[in-house]
Amino acid sequence: MSKQVRNWSGLQRFTPQHFEEPATTGQVVKAVNAARARSQRIRVRGNLHSFSEIVRTEETLISVAAMSGVIDADRSSGLVRVRAGTSIYNLSRALDALGLAIPNLGDIDVQSIAGAAATGTHGTGLHYGNISAQVMAAQIVTAAGDVVEIDESDSNALKAARVSLGTLGVVTELTLQCVPAFRLDRLDLPRPIGETLSQIDDLSAGFDHFEFYVLPYSDLSLQKRIDRSDAPAKPLPPMKKFFSDVVIENIAFGATVKAGKLVPRAIPPIAKGLAKAFSPERRLDKSFDAFSTVRMVRFNELEYAIPREHLAEAVERVMAMIQEHGYPVNFPIEVRVGRADEESFLSTAAGRETGYISVHMAKGMDYEPYFHAVETIMDGYEGRPHWGKMNWQTADKLAPRYPGWSDFQTVRASMDPQGVFSNDYTNRVLGPVVAVPHT
Ligand SMILES: Cc1cc2nc3c(=O)[nH]c(=O)nc-3n(C[C@H](O)[C@H](O)[C@H](O)COP(=O)(O)OP(=O)(O)OC[C@H]3O[C@@H](n4cnc5c(N)ncnc54)[C@H](O)[C@@H]3O)c2cc1C
């Protein structure tokens, strides 16, 4: 009997009967064959930073955390072969030493590279795809225990493998298309919400990586205007960085979240006070340092991807809905953008320029009514849930929202015909594996 497993927010807790931590592809094959011999289904975990039940299993859980590091790198082409369990933190530093980088990242760097790709983890930027878009090839151990290499020679399999929700098999290695290392010039700028929303198209197009936060019950938005730069890094002095990133963004913010948790009716005045505390700040950091932040205050999260043209309207509707119901929301709403994704069938940005809206609720607070209300709004925009975040979707509602849905299901059925790599969550959001008739 193995130990209880908990995700980052502590919401998901489960105890798999078997837990395997292979260190080589050969050991992964053994673990898969052993699970098959026990007639057990398998889920693979990364660093457990998903909020949804995506990793949950009471059967066999496999972690490839011991399979970490860069295997091979070609600096001239930027192609880098990595082990699937490598954390984005370690990968970014290893790439930097080679003069390379991943072109776009999300706001934390503790995920495993395979786990981040599997859910379509993204950053922001109208000209940039999500992390999975950089995957050029993948080595996967299938349910039959075969080791297969998937690359452009089978483009449908590759489009399925990039964002797979862990349903095709155990990813053991990935080849990533990297770019020359770069710096980011980042300006954090508080502006009134109305101004940010009315300029959303120009701001998204005008900066390489534009995003903003809005604070419910206040008139504040905090813009992050981020551009790529060839200038040498000019980071904040260490004490100022600590004050800004840890003291203000986490400790002081954590205290306001705690106060709001204890006295929900104090949330609106707290939000107004917090809004006044933001001031402009500029820094020029290595790309991976600028993209990632420290997240010490635990929360649960739901995020939707909608067609970008509806972004301002959708944010306004979410803000109005919070006020109307008086939901005790003491976390900012995060708004980002991304280019249309042609690389993966199940990317939340598949086939359309995308706006992302994420909502949060402090750990231990009732997130359901608020998140359900946001999900209802997003349904009106053909919203696609972040696979790693909370949602209540079902396959029949989601299928029409992805142009490559049935292509994904065909690859899934051919690689895992018995649904060995499925769980209740994947059966809910993707449906069970449907056998493909032989022609
Ligand atoms: C504080 C915080 C901030 C976040 N910020 C962002 C953000 O900025 N942008 C964003 O898009 N998301 C964000 N997320 C969500 C997070 O990036 C995703 O949920 C991501 O998938 C988590 O990666 P992980 O390594 O923890 O994988 P897990 O959560 O452990 O697993 C995620 C999926 O990957 C699969 N998987 C993992 N490893 C393998 C493997 N070797 N083979 C096959 N399948 C595998 C699992 O089966 C599962 O389906 C954030 C989450 C947190 C907690």
Tab-separated table of C-alpha atoms and ligand atoms in Angstrom:
chain	number	residue	atom	x	y	z
A	1	MET	CA	0.000	0.000	0.000
A	2	SER	CA	1.487	3.351	-0.956
A	3	LYS	CA	1.070	6.732	0.726
A	4	GLN	CA	-1.649	9.312	0.216
A	5	VAL	CA	-0.896	11.682	-2.668
A	6	ARG	CA	-1.897	15.376	-2.497
A	7	ASN	CA	-1.827	18.007	-5.183
A	8	TRP	CA	-0.322	21.480	-4.640
A	9	SER	CA	-3.563	23.017	-3.366
A	10	GLY	CA	-4.321	20.032	-1.117
A	11	LEU	CA	-7.777	19.629	-2.660
A	12	GLN	CA	-7.015	16.381	-4.490
A	13	ARG	CA	-6.090	13.529	-2.174
A	14	PHE	CA	-5.966	9.886	-3.120
A	15	THR	CA	-4.100	6.708	-2.308
A	16	PRO	CA	-2.979	4.568	-5.223
A	17	GLN	CA	-2.568	0.856	-4.517
A	18	HIS	CA	0.775	0.866	-6.321
A	19	PHE	CA	3.270	3.669	-6.699
A	20	GLU	CA	6.223	3.260	-9.055
A	21	GLU	CA	9.152	5.615	-9.503
A	22	PRO	CA	11.200	4.266	-12.422
A	23	ALA	CA	14.577	5.800	-13.252
A	24	THR	CA	14.954	4.463	-16.796
A	25	THR	CA	12.725	3.799	-19.797
A	26	GLY	CA	13.321	0.055	-19.247
A	27	GLN	CA	11.966	0.384	-15.705
A	28	VAL	CA	8.921	2.265	-17.020
A	29	VAL	CA	8.234	-0.666	-19.376
A	30	LYS	CA	8.444	-3.051	-16.410
A	31	ALA	CA	6.109	-0.870	-14.326
A	32	VAL	CA	3.543	-0.714	-17.156
A	33	ASN	CA	3.727	-4.472	-17.758
A	34	ALA	CA	3.354	-5.158	-14.033
A	35	ALA	CA	0.256	-2.927	-13.810
A	36	ARG	CA	-1.210	-4.712	-16.842
A	37	ALA	CA	-0.557	-8.080	-15.174
A	38	ARG	CA	-2.511	-6.806	-12.132
A	39	SER	CA	-5.309	-5.619	-14.489
A	40	GLN	CA	-4.840	-2.116	-13.105
A	41	ARG	CA	-5.221	1.198	-14.827
A	42	ILE	CA	-2.327	3.653	-14.689
A	43	ARG	CA	-1.988	7.391	-14.231
A	44	VAL	CA	1.279	9.257	-14.542
A	45	ARG	CA	2.058	12.210	-12.279
A	46	GLY	CA	4.342	15.155	-12.841
A	47	ASN	CA	4.849	17.597	-9.971
A	48	LEU	CA	1.161	17.496	-8.902
A	49	HIS	CA	0.541	21.148	-9.740
A	50	SER	CA	-2.781	20.473	-11.412
A	51	PHE	CA	-5.913	21.525	-9.546
A	52	SER	CA	-8.310	19.136	-11.289
A	53	GLU	CA	-8.649	15.376	-10.610
A	54	ILE	CA	-6.529	14.749	-13.713
A	55	VAL	CA	-3.856	12.654	-11.940
A	56	ARG	CA	-6.148	10.891	-9.495
A	57	THR	CA	-6.029	7.084	-9.328
A	58	GLU	CA	-6.664	4.373	-6.762
A	59	GLU	CA	-4.836	1.871	-8.987
A	60	THR	CA	-1.240	2.393	-10.261
A	61	LEU	CA	0.506	5.756	-10.165
A	62	ILE	CA	3.829	6.266	-11.955
A	63	SER	CA	6.169	9.186	-11.363
A	64	VAL	CA	9.052	9.919	-13.710
A	65	ALA	CA	10.586	12.466	-11.320
A	66	ALA	CA	13.753	10.353	-11.210
A	67	MET	CA	14.084	10.750	-14.990
A	68	SER	CA	15.472	14.239	-15.136
A	69	GLY	CA	18.019	16.255	-17.107
A	70	VAL	CA	19.110	17.196	-20.619
A	71	ILE	CA	20.172	14.213	-22.748
A	72	ASP	CA	21.398	15.972	-25.845
A	73	ALA	CA	21.407	19.493	-27.282
A	74	ASP	CA	22.138	20.935	-30.720
A	75	ARG	CA	22.844	24.627	-30.163
A	76	SER	CA	22.650	25.537	-33.841
A	77	SER	CA	19.174	24.068	-34.449
A	78	GLY	CA	17.959	24.671	-30.886
A	79	LEU	CA	16.703	21.070	-30.656
A	80	VAL	CA	17.125	19.677	-27.149
A	81	ARG	CA	16.315	16.183	-25.931
A	82	VAL	CA	15.213	16.079	-22.277
A	83	ARG	CA	13.994	13.492	-19.805
A	84	ALA	CA	10.284	13.850	-19.105
A	85	GLY	CA	10.554	14.465	-15.363
A	86	THR	CA	12.851	17.499	-15.696
A	87	SER	CA	11.395	20.482	-13.856
A	88	ILE	CA	11.003	23.704	-15.836
A	89	TYR	CA	13.203	25.378	-13.184
A	90	ASN	CA	16.100	22.981	-13.817
A	91	LEU	CA	15.498	22.877	-17.548
A	92	SER	CA	15.583	26.670	-17.881
A	93	ARG	CA	18.940	26.836	-16.114
A	94	ALA	CA	20.429	23.971	-18.125
A	95	LEU	CA	19.263	25.627	-21.353
A	96	ASP	CA	20.647	28.997	-20.263
A	97	ALA	CA	24.079	27.410	-19.808
A	98	LEU	CA	23.784	26.311	-23.459
A	99	GLY	CA	22.694	29.793	-24.585
A	100	LEU	CA	19.138	28.560	-25.169
A	101	ALA	CA	15.663	29.113	-23.722
A	102	ILE	CA	12.024	28.072	-24.029
A	103	PRO	CA	10.257	30.911	-25.883
A	104	ASN	CA	7.283	31.285	-23.546
A	105	LEU	CA	6.516	30.047	-20.034
A	106	GLY	CA	3.706	30.206	-17.479
A	107	ASP	CA	3.918	32.048	-14.183
A	108	ILE	CA	5.588	29.284	-12.160
A	109	ASP	CA	8.460	26.977	-13.060
A	110	VAL	CA	8.086	24.012	-10.740
A	111	GLN	CA	6.095	21.777	-13.089
A	112	SER	CA	7.740	18.863	-14.881
A	113	ILE	CA	8.183	19.503	-18.581
A	114	ALA	CA	6.009	16.488	-19.530
A	115	GLY	CA	3.292	17.482	-17.042
A	116	ALA	CA	3.242	21.079	-18.268
A	117	ALA	CA	2.983	20.011	-21.915
A	118	ALA	CA	0.292	17.398	-21.182
A	119	THR	CA	-2.255	20.009	-20.020
A	120	GLY	CA	-1.334	22.738	-22.522
A	121	THR	CA	0.314	24.937	-19.876
A	122	HIS	CA	0.764	28.428	-21.312
A	123	GLY	CA	2.107	31.885	-20.637
A	124	THR	CA	0.988	34.969	-22.485
A	125	GLY	CA	1.775	36.619	-25.815
A	126	LEU	CA	-0.205	37.000	-28.987
A	127	HIS	CA	2.645	35.700	-31.119
A	128	TYR	CA	3.572	32.744	-28.928
A	129	GLY	CA	2.206	29.262	-28.420
A	130	ASN	CA	2.007	27.248	-25.236
A	131	ILE	CA	4.801	25.036	-23.916
A	132	SER	CA	3.553	21.956	-25.783
A	133	ALA	CA	4.009	23.771	-29.119
A	134	GLN	CA	7.777	23.366	-28.646
A	135	VAL	CA	7.532	19.557	-28.524
A	136	MET	CA	9.012	18.153	-31.746
A	137	ALA	CA	9.179	14.498	-30.713
A	138	ALA	CA	8.265	12.292	-27.771
A	139	GLN	CA	9.290	8.872	-26.558
A	140	ILE	CA	6.279	7.120	-25.049
A	141	VAL	CA	5.821	3.768	-23.315
A	142	THR	CA	2.414	2.534	-24.433
A	143	ALA	CA	-0.118	0.401	-22.580
A	144	ALA	CA	1.271	-2.665	-24.392
A	145	GLY	CA	4.705	-1.902	-22.926
A	146	ASP	CA	6.136	-0.827	-26.301
A	147	VAL	CA	8.591	2.082	-26.502
A	148	VAL	CA	7.538	4.293	-29.409
A	149	GLU	CA	9.077	7.450	-30.830
A	150	ILE	CA	6.538	9.945	-32.120
A	151	ASP	CA	7.636	12.746	-34.408
A	152	GLU	CA	6.647	14.718	-37.534
A	153	SER	CA	6.648	11.504	-39.595
A	154	ASP	CA	3.223	10.860	-38.007
A	155	SER	CA	1.882	14.370	-37.593
A	156	ASN	CA	-1.486	13.289	-36.159
A	157	ALA	CA	0.204	11.235	-33.442
A	158	LEU	CA	2.471	14.198	-32.623
A	159	LYS	CA	-0.502	16.592	-32.477
A	160	ALA	CA	-2.159	14.198	-30.047
A	161	ALA	CA	0.975	13.599	-27.972
A	162	ARG	CA	1.742	17.267	-27.356
A	163	VAL	CA	-1.364	17.805	-25.192
A	164	SER	CA	-2.428	14.305	-24.157
A	165	LEU	CA	-3.698	14.649	-20.563
A	166	GLY	CA	-1.476	11.633	-19.948
A	167	THR	CA	-3.849	9.355	-21.877
A	168	LEU	CA	-1.502	7.954	-24.530
A	169	GLY	CA	1.109	6.346	-22.282
A	170	VAL	CA	4.093	7.294	-20.141
A	171	VAL	CA	6.152	10.040	-21.770
A	172	THR	CA	9.799	9.308	-20.989
A	173	GLU	CA	11.673	11.774	-23.215
A	174	LEU	CA	10.816	14.886	-25.216
A	175	THR	CA	12.600	16.788	-27.970
A	176	LEU	CA	12.006	20.529	-27.606
A	177	GLN	CA	12.516	23.292	-30.117
A	178	CYS	CA	14.334	25.970	-28.127
A	179	VAL	CA	15.398	29.501	-29.106
A	180	PRO	CA	18.500	31.575	-28.353
A	181	ALA	CA	18.500	32.819	-24.748
A	182	PHE	CA	16.867	36.237	-24.316
A	183	ARG	CA	16.000	38.771	-21.672
A	184	LEU	CA	12.643	40.329	-20.833
A	185	ASP	CA	12.041	43.976	-20.103
A	186	ARG	CA	9.041	44.011	-17.779
A	187	LEU	CA	7.023	46.980	-16.603
A	188	ASP	CA	4.338	46.394	-13.951
A	189	LEU	CA	1.887	49.250	-14.298
A	190	PRO	CA	-1.292	49.856	-12.297
A	191	ARG	CA	-4.040	51.372	-14.470
A	192	PRO	CA	-7.824	51.797	-14.100
A	193	ILE	CA	-9.730	48.712	-15.271
A	194	GLY	CA	-11.799	50.632	-17.820
A	195	GLU	CA	-8.658	51.920	-19.521
A	196	THR	CA	-7.039	48.473	-19.727
A	197	LEU	CA	-10.176	46.828	-21.086
A	198	SER	CA	-10.762	49.508	-23.704
A	199	GLN	CA	-7.136	49.184	-24.909
A	200	ILE	CA	-6.909	45.419	-24.666
A	201	ASP	CA	-6.388	44.807	-28.415
A	202	ASP	CA	-3.611	47.391	-28.775
A	203	LEU	CA	-1.881	46.318	-25.576
A	204	SER	CA	-2.011	42.614	-26.516
A	205	ALA	CA	-0.606	43.386	-29.949
A	206	GLY	CA	1.857	46.020	-28.740
A	207	PHE	CA	3.869	43.948	-26.267
A	208	ASP	CA	5.486	40.543	-26.743
A	209	HIS	CA	3.975	39.162	-23.545
A	210	PHE	CA	1.106	41.279	-22.275
A	211	GLU	CA	-1.096	40.288	-19.352
A	212	PHE	CA	-3.051	41.958	-16.603
A	213	TYR	CA	-4.729	41.287	-13.287
A	214	VAL	CA	-7.985	42.778	-12.101
A	215	LEU	CA	-8.899	42.925	-8.458
A	216	PRO	CA	-12.613	42.293	-7.787
A	217	TYR	CA	-14.270	45.080	-5.770
A	218	SER	CA	-11.647	47.602	-6.874
A	219	ASP	CA	-11.154	49.731	-9.988
A	220	LEU	CA	-7.586	48.586	-10.346
A	221	SER	CA	-5.909	46.529	-13.011
A	222	LEU	CA	-2.223	45.712	-12.860
A	223	GLN	CA	-0.716	45.490	-16.346
A	224	LYS	CA	2.422	43.524	-17.069
A	225	ARG	CA	3.961	44.964	-20.211
A	226	ILE	CA	6.744	42.607	-21.212
A	227	ASP	CA	9.009	42.906	-24.248
A	228	ARG	CA	11.933	40.799	-25.391
A	229	SER	CA	15.302	42.449	-25.174
A	230	ASP	CA	18.880	41.804	-26.212
A	231	ALA	CA	20.198	44.128	-23.513
A	232	PRO	CA	22.075	42.552	-20.620
A	233	ALA	CA	19.961	41.605	-17.597
A	234	LYS	CA	19.446	44.347	-15.000
A	235	PRO	CA	17.527	42.559	-12.261
A	236	LEU	CA	16.197	44.260	-9.155
A	237	PRO	CA	18.692	44.361	-6.272
A	238	PRO	CA	18.214	41.127	-4.234
A	239	MET	CA	16.579	42.863	-1.233
A	240	LYS	CA	14.177	44.833	-3.439
A	241	LYS	CA	13.341	41.665	-5.389
A	242	PHE	CA	12.700	39.796	-2.133
A	243	PHE	CA	10.524	42.660	-0.869
A	244	SER	CA	8.543	42.871	-4.088
A	245	ASP	CA	8.217	39.141	-4.962
A	246	VAL	CA	8.043	37.572	-1.524
A	247	VAL	CA	7.018	40.222	1.026
A	248	ILE	CA	4.445	42.134	-1.075
A	249	GLU	CA	3.238	39.445	-3.515
A	250	ASN	CA	3.110	36.647	-0.966
A	251	ILE	CA	3.402	37.607	2.697
A	252	ALA	CA	1.410	40.866	2.646
A	253	PHE	CA	-0.982	39.484	0.046
A	254	GLY	CA	-1.320	36.274	2.112
A	255	ALA	CA	-2.250	38.359	5.159
A	256	THR	CA	-5.024	40.139	3.227
A	257	VAL	CA	-6.290	36.788	1.944
A	258	LYS	CA	-6.367	35.458	5.509
A	259	ALA	CA	-8.219	38.540	6.719
A	260	GLY	CA	-10.766	38.142	3.910
A	261	LYS	CA	-11.190	34.466	4.795
A	262	LEU	CA	-11.954	35.338	8.428
A	263	VAL	CA	-14.219	38.288	7.626
A	264	PRO	CA	-15.591	37.945	4.079
A	265	ARG	CA	-17.509	41.234	4.269
A	266	ALA	CA	-14.152	43.007	4.711
A	267	ILE	CA	-13.014	41.849	1.245
A	268	PRO	CA	-14.280	44.888	-0.741
A	269	PRO	CA	-12.543	47.485	1.510
A	270	ILE	CA	-9.406	45.312	1.655
A	271	ALA	CA	-9.400	45.155	-2.169
A	272	LYS	CA	-9.693	48.923	-2.437
A	273	GLY	CA	-6.816	49.353	0.040
A	274	LEU	CA	-4.673	46.759	-1.749
A	275	ALA	CA	-5.264	48.493	-5.075
A	276	LYS	CA	-3.641	51.641	-3.690
A	277	ALA	CA	-0.506	49.703	-2.687
A	278	PHE	CA	0.581	48.950	-6.264
A	279	SER	CA	3.138	51.191	-7.905
A	280	PRO	CA	4.961	50.961	-11.252
A	281	GLU	CA	8.061	48.756	-11.273
A	282	ARG	CA	10.524	47.936	-14.047
A	283	ARG	CA	13.075	45.127	-14.328
A	284	LEU	CA	15.129	43.437	-17.010
A	285	ASP	CA	15.702	39.761	-16.264
A	286	LYS	CA	16.661	36.544	-17.955
A	287	SER	CA	13.510	35.263	-19.677
A	288	PHE	CA	12.824	32.399	-17.268
A	289	ASP	CA	13.316	34.616	-14.209
A	290	ALA	CA	10.917	37.205	-15.575
A	291	PHE	CA	8.214	34.718	-16.576
A	292	SER	CA	8.086	32.863	-13.286
A	293	THR	CA	6.867	34.057	-9.917
A	294	VAL	CA	6.807	32.659	-6.391
A	295	ARG	CA	3.400	31.389	-5.243
A	296	MET	CA	3.333	30.896	-1.494
A	297	VAL	CA	-0.375	31.558	-0.900
A	298	ARG	CA	-2.275	28.368	-1.761
A	299	PHE	CA	-5.479	28.506	-3.785
A	300	ASN	CA	-7.735	26.603	-6.158
A	301	GLU	CA	-8.136	27.796	-9.714
A	302	LEU	CA	-10.344	27.575	-12.783
A	303	GLU	CA	-9.223	28.914	-16.156
A	304	TYR	CA	-10.966	29.231	-19.495
A	305	ALA	CA	-9.691	29.874	-22.991
A	306	ILE	CA	-12.102	31.816	-25.203
A	307	PRO	CA	-11.842	33.495	-28.621
A	308	ARG	CA	-9.690	36.574	-27.987
A	309	GLU	CA	-12.184	39.055	-29.414
A	310	HIS	CA	-14.557	38.382	-26.474
A	311	LEU	CA	-11.950	38.884	-23.771
A	312	ALA	CA	-12.872	42.389	-22.538
A	313	GLU	CA	-16.587	41.611	-22.504
A	314	ALA	CA	-16.050	38.324	-20.655
A	315	VAL	CA	-13.867	39.985	-17.984
A	316	GLU	CA	-16.537	42.664	-17.475
A	317	ARG	CA	-19.213	39.990	-17.095
A	318	VAL	CA	-17.167	38.055	-14.521
A	319	MET	CA	-16.535	41.237	-12.503
A	320	ALA	CA	-20.235	42.169	-12.629
A	321	MET	CA	-21.284	38.645	-11.632
A	322	ILE	CA	-18.982	38.725	-8.571
A	323	GLN	CA	-20.517	42.031	-7.420
A	324	GLU	CA	-24.060	40.868	-8.116
A	325	HIS	CA	-23.690	37.693	-6.021
A	326	GLY	CA	-21.331	39.255	-3.485
A	327	TYR	CA	-18.925	36.333	-3.807
A	328	PRO	CA	-16.056	36.663	-1.314
A	329	VAL	CA	-13.312	36.817	-3.939
A	330	ASN	CA	-10.025	38.039	-2.526
A	331	PHE	CA	-7.740	36.944	-5.362
A	332	PRO	CA	-7.012	38.885	-8.558
A	333	ILE	CA	-8.353	37.588	-11.876
A	334	GLU	CA	-5.553	36.898	-14.338
A	335	VAL	CA	-5.995	37.721	-18.031
A	336	ARG	CA	-3.631	36.503	-20.764
A	337	VAL	CA	-3.521	35.961	-24.526
A	338	GLY	CA	-2.029	33.408	-26.915
A	339	ARG	CA	-1.709	32.746	-30.621
A	340	ALA	CA	-3.824	30.165	-32.439
A	341	ASP	CA	-2.318	26.717	-31.916
A	342	GLU	CA	-2.046	24.497	-34.986
A	343	GLU	CA	0.303	22.050	-33.263
A	344	SER	CA	-2.002	20.118	-30.941
A	345	PHE	CA	-5.552	18.805	-31.182
A	346	LEU	CA	-6.379	19.449	-27.532
A	347	SER	CA	-4.556	22.716	-26.932
A	348	THR	CA	-6.935	25.229	-25.364
A	349	ALA	CA	-5.819	27.596	-28.142
A	350	ALA	CA	-6.370	25.056	-30.956
A	351	GLY	CA	-7.277	26.867	-34.158
A	352	ARG	CA	-8.135	30.222	-32.626
A	353	GLU	CA	-6.403	33.290	-31.238
A	354	THR	CA	-7.115	32.994	-27.560
A	355	GLY	CA	-7.829	35.009	-24.451
A	356	TYR	CA	-7.403	33.305	-21.082
A	357	ILE	CA	-9.278	34.198	-17.913
A	358	SER	CA	-8.229	32.558	-14.624
A	359	VAL	CA	-10.082	32.866	-11.362
A	360	HIS	CA	-8.844	31.790	-7.944
A	361	MET	CA	-10.180	31.126	-4.494
A	362	ALA	CA	-8.036	30.795	-1.373
A	363	LYS	CA	-7.449	27.244	-0.155
A	364	GLY	CA	-10.131	26.272	2.342
A	365	MET	CA	-12.761	28.678	0.958
A	366	ASP	CA	-15.826	27.502	-0.941
A	367	TYR	CA	-14.880	27.922	-4.586
A	368	GLU	CA	-17.783	26.024	-6.150
A	369	PRO	CA	-20.550	28.665	-6.546
A	370	TYR	CA	-18.085	31.238	-7.922
A	371	PHE	CA	-16.292	28.836	-10.268
A	372	HIS	CA	-19.599	27.387	-11.515
A	373	ALA	CA	-20.861	30.890	-12.283
A	374	VAL	CA	-17.658	31.683	-14.218
A	375	GLU	CA	-17.911	28.391	-16.102
A	376	THR	CA	-21.476	29.248	-17.140
A	377	ILE	CA	-20.289	32.576	-18.571
A	378	MET	CA	-17.431	30.844	-20.409
A	379	ASP	CA	-19.797	28.238	-21.886
A	380	GLY	CA	-21.430	31.142	-23.721
A	381	TYR	CA	-18.118	31.771	-25.510
A	382	GLU	CA	-17.416	28.134	-26.428
A	383	GLY	CA	-14.863	28.226	-23.600
A	384	ARG	CA	-12.265	25.513	-23.258
A	385	PRO	CA	-11.153	24.636	-19.721
A	386	HIS	CA	-7.483	24.418	-18.785
A	387	TRP	CA	-7.172	20.637	-18.428
A	388	GLY	CA	-5.161	20.953	-15.238
A	389	LYS	CA	-7.587	23.338	-13.510
A	390	MET	CA	-11.024	22.929	-11.949
A	391	ASN	CA	-13.956	22.388	-14.294
A	392	TRP	CA	-17.210	20.454	-14.508
A	393	GLN	CA	-17.205	19.817	-18.254
A	394	THR	CA	-18.227	16.664	-20.083
A	395	ALA	CA	-16.956	15.231	-23.364
A	396	ASP	CA	-20.240	15.779	-25.222
A	397	LYS	CA	-20.133	19.537	-24.484
A	398	LEU	CA	-16.419	19.884	-25.240
A	399	ALA	CA	-16.172	17.841	-28.458
A	400	PRO	CA	-17.636	20.571	-30.727
A	401	ARG	CA	-15.236	23.151	-29.248
A	402	TYR	CA	-12.088	21.483	-30.663
A	403	PRO	CA	-11.646	21.078	-34.432
A	404	GLY	CA	-9.278	18.125	-33.927
A	405	TRP	CA	-11.333	16.298	-31.280
A	406	SER	CA	-12.064	13.140	-33.276
A	407	ASP	CA	-8.487	13.014	-34.634
A	408	PHE	CA	-7.256	12.992	-31.044
A	409	GLN	CA	-9.681	10.194	-30.161
A	410	THR	CA	-8.464	8.121	-33.106
A	411	VAL	CA	-4.840	8.361	-31.965
A	412	ARG	CA	-5.867	7.664	-28.351
A	413	ALA	CA	-7.814	4.549	-29.355
A	414	SER	CA	-4.926	3.221	-31.429
A	415	MET	CA	-2.319	3.801	-28.687
A	416	ASP	CA	-4.410	2.791	-25.677
A	417	PRO	CA	-7.383	0.763	-26.947
A	418	GLN	CA	-8.312	-0.544	-23.471
A	419	GLY	CA	-8.171	2.866	-21.760
A	420	VAL	CA	-5.376	1.772	-19.408
A	421	PHE	CA	-4.224	5.402	-19.037
A	422	SER	CA	-7.654	6.781	-18.196
A	423	ASN	CA	-9.363	7.723	-14.941
A	424	ASP	CA	-12.760	9.158	-13.979
A	425	TYR	CA	-11.605	12.658	-14.940
A	426	THR	CA	-10.384	11.740	-18.423
A	427	ASN	CA	-13.522	9.646	-18.948
A	428	ARG	CA	-15.619	12.687	-18.007
A	429	VAL	CA	-13.834	15.324	-20.105
A	430	LEU	CA	-12.676	13.158	-23.034
A	431	GLY	CA	-15.153	10.279	-22.825
A	432	PRO	CA	-14.121	6.640	-22.650
A	433	VAL	CA	-11.847	5.255	-25.358
A	434	VAL	CA	-13.938	4.292	-28.364
A	435	ALA	CA	-12.550	1.476	-30.482
A	436	VAL	CA	-11.681	2.532	-34.039
A	437	PRO	CA	-13.254	0.196	-36.602
A	438	HIS	CA	-10.678	-1.517	-38.833
A	439	THR	CA	-11.045	-0.515	-42.466
B	1	LIG	C1	0.637	27.897	-8.493
B	1	LIG	C2	0.302	27.396	-9.877
B	1	LIG	C3	0.524	28.216	-10.967
B	1	LIG	C4	0.219	27.765	-12.253
B	1	LIG	N1	0.444	28.606	-13.318
B	1	LIG	C5	0.100	28.210	-14.570
B	1	LIG	C6	0.326	29.053	-15.695
B	1	LIG	O1	0.893	30.144	-15.589
B	1	LIG	N2	-0.124	28.625	-16.910
B	1	LIG	C7	-0.756	27.438	-17.058
B	1	LIG	O2	-1.167	27.128	-18.173
B	1	LIG	N3	-0.927	26.591	-16.028
B	1	LIG	C8	-0.507	26.945	-14.791
B	1	LIG	N4	-0.673	26.077	-13.741
B	1	LIG	C9	-1.180	24.715	-14.016
B	1	LIG	C10	-0.031	23.729	-14.260
B	1	LIG	O3	0.953	24.296	-15.108
B	1	LIG	C11	-0.540	22.465	-14.951
B	1	LIG	O4	-1.591	21.900	-14.259
B	1	LIG	C12	0.584	21.450	-15.198
B	1	LIG	O5	0.067	20.421	-15.985
B	1	LIG	C13	1.174	20.885	-13.918
B	1	LIG	O6	2.353	20.161	-14.224
B	1	LIG	P1	2.875	19.012	-13.274
B	1	LIG	O7	4.274	18.647	-13.678
B	1	LIG	O8	2.662	19.357	-11.869
B	1	LIG	O9	1.940	17.784	-13.710
B	1	LIG	P2	0.750	17.051	-12.933
B	1	LIG	O10	-0.203	18.045	-12.430
B	1	LIG	O11	1.324	16.081	-11.957
B	1	LIG	O12	0.102	16.250	-14.166
B	1	LIG	C14	-0.527	16.965	-15.193
B	1	LIG	C15	-0.827	16.035	-16.362
B	1	LIG	O13	0.388	15.611	-16.956
B	1	LIG	C16	0.389	14.204	-17.102
B	1	LIG	N5	1.785	13.761	-17.027
B	1	LIG	C17	2.748	14.206	-16.208
B	1	LIG	N6	3.908	13.580	-16.491
B	1	LIG	C18	3.664	12.730	-17.502
B	1	LIG	C19	4.442	11.792	-18.214
B	1	LIG	N7	5.739	11.627	-17.972
B	1	LIG	N8	3.846	11.047	-19.171
B	1	LIG	C20	2.527	11.208	-19.439
B	1	LIG	N9	1.742	12.070	-18.805
B	1	LIG	C21	2.306	12.824	-17.845
B	1	LIG	C22	-0.473	13.705	-15.956
B	1	LIG	O14	-0.970	12.411	-16.207
B	1	LIG	C23	-1.575	14.753	-15.985
B	1	LIG	O15	-2.477	14.433	-16.996
B	1	LIG	C24	-0.343	26.463	-12.450
B	1	LIG	C25	-0.554	25.632	-11.340
B	1	LIG	C26	-0.217	26.090	-10.061
B	1	LIG	C27	-0.436	25.179	-8.884
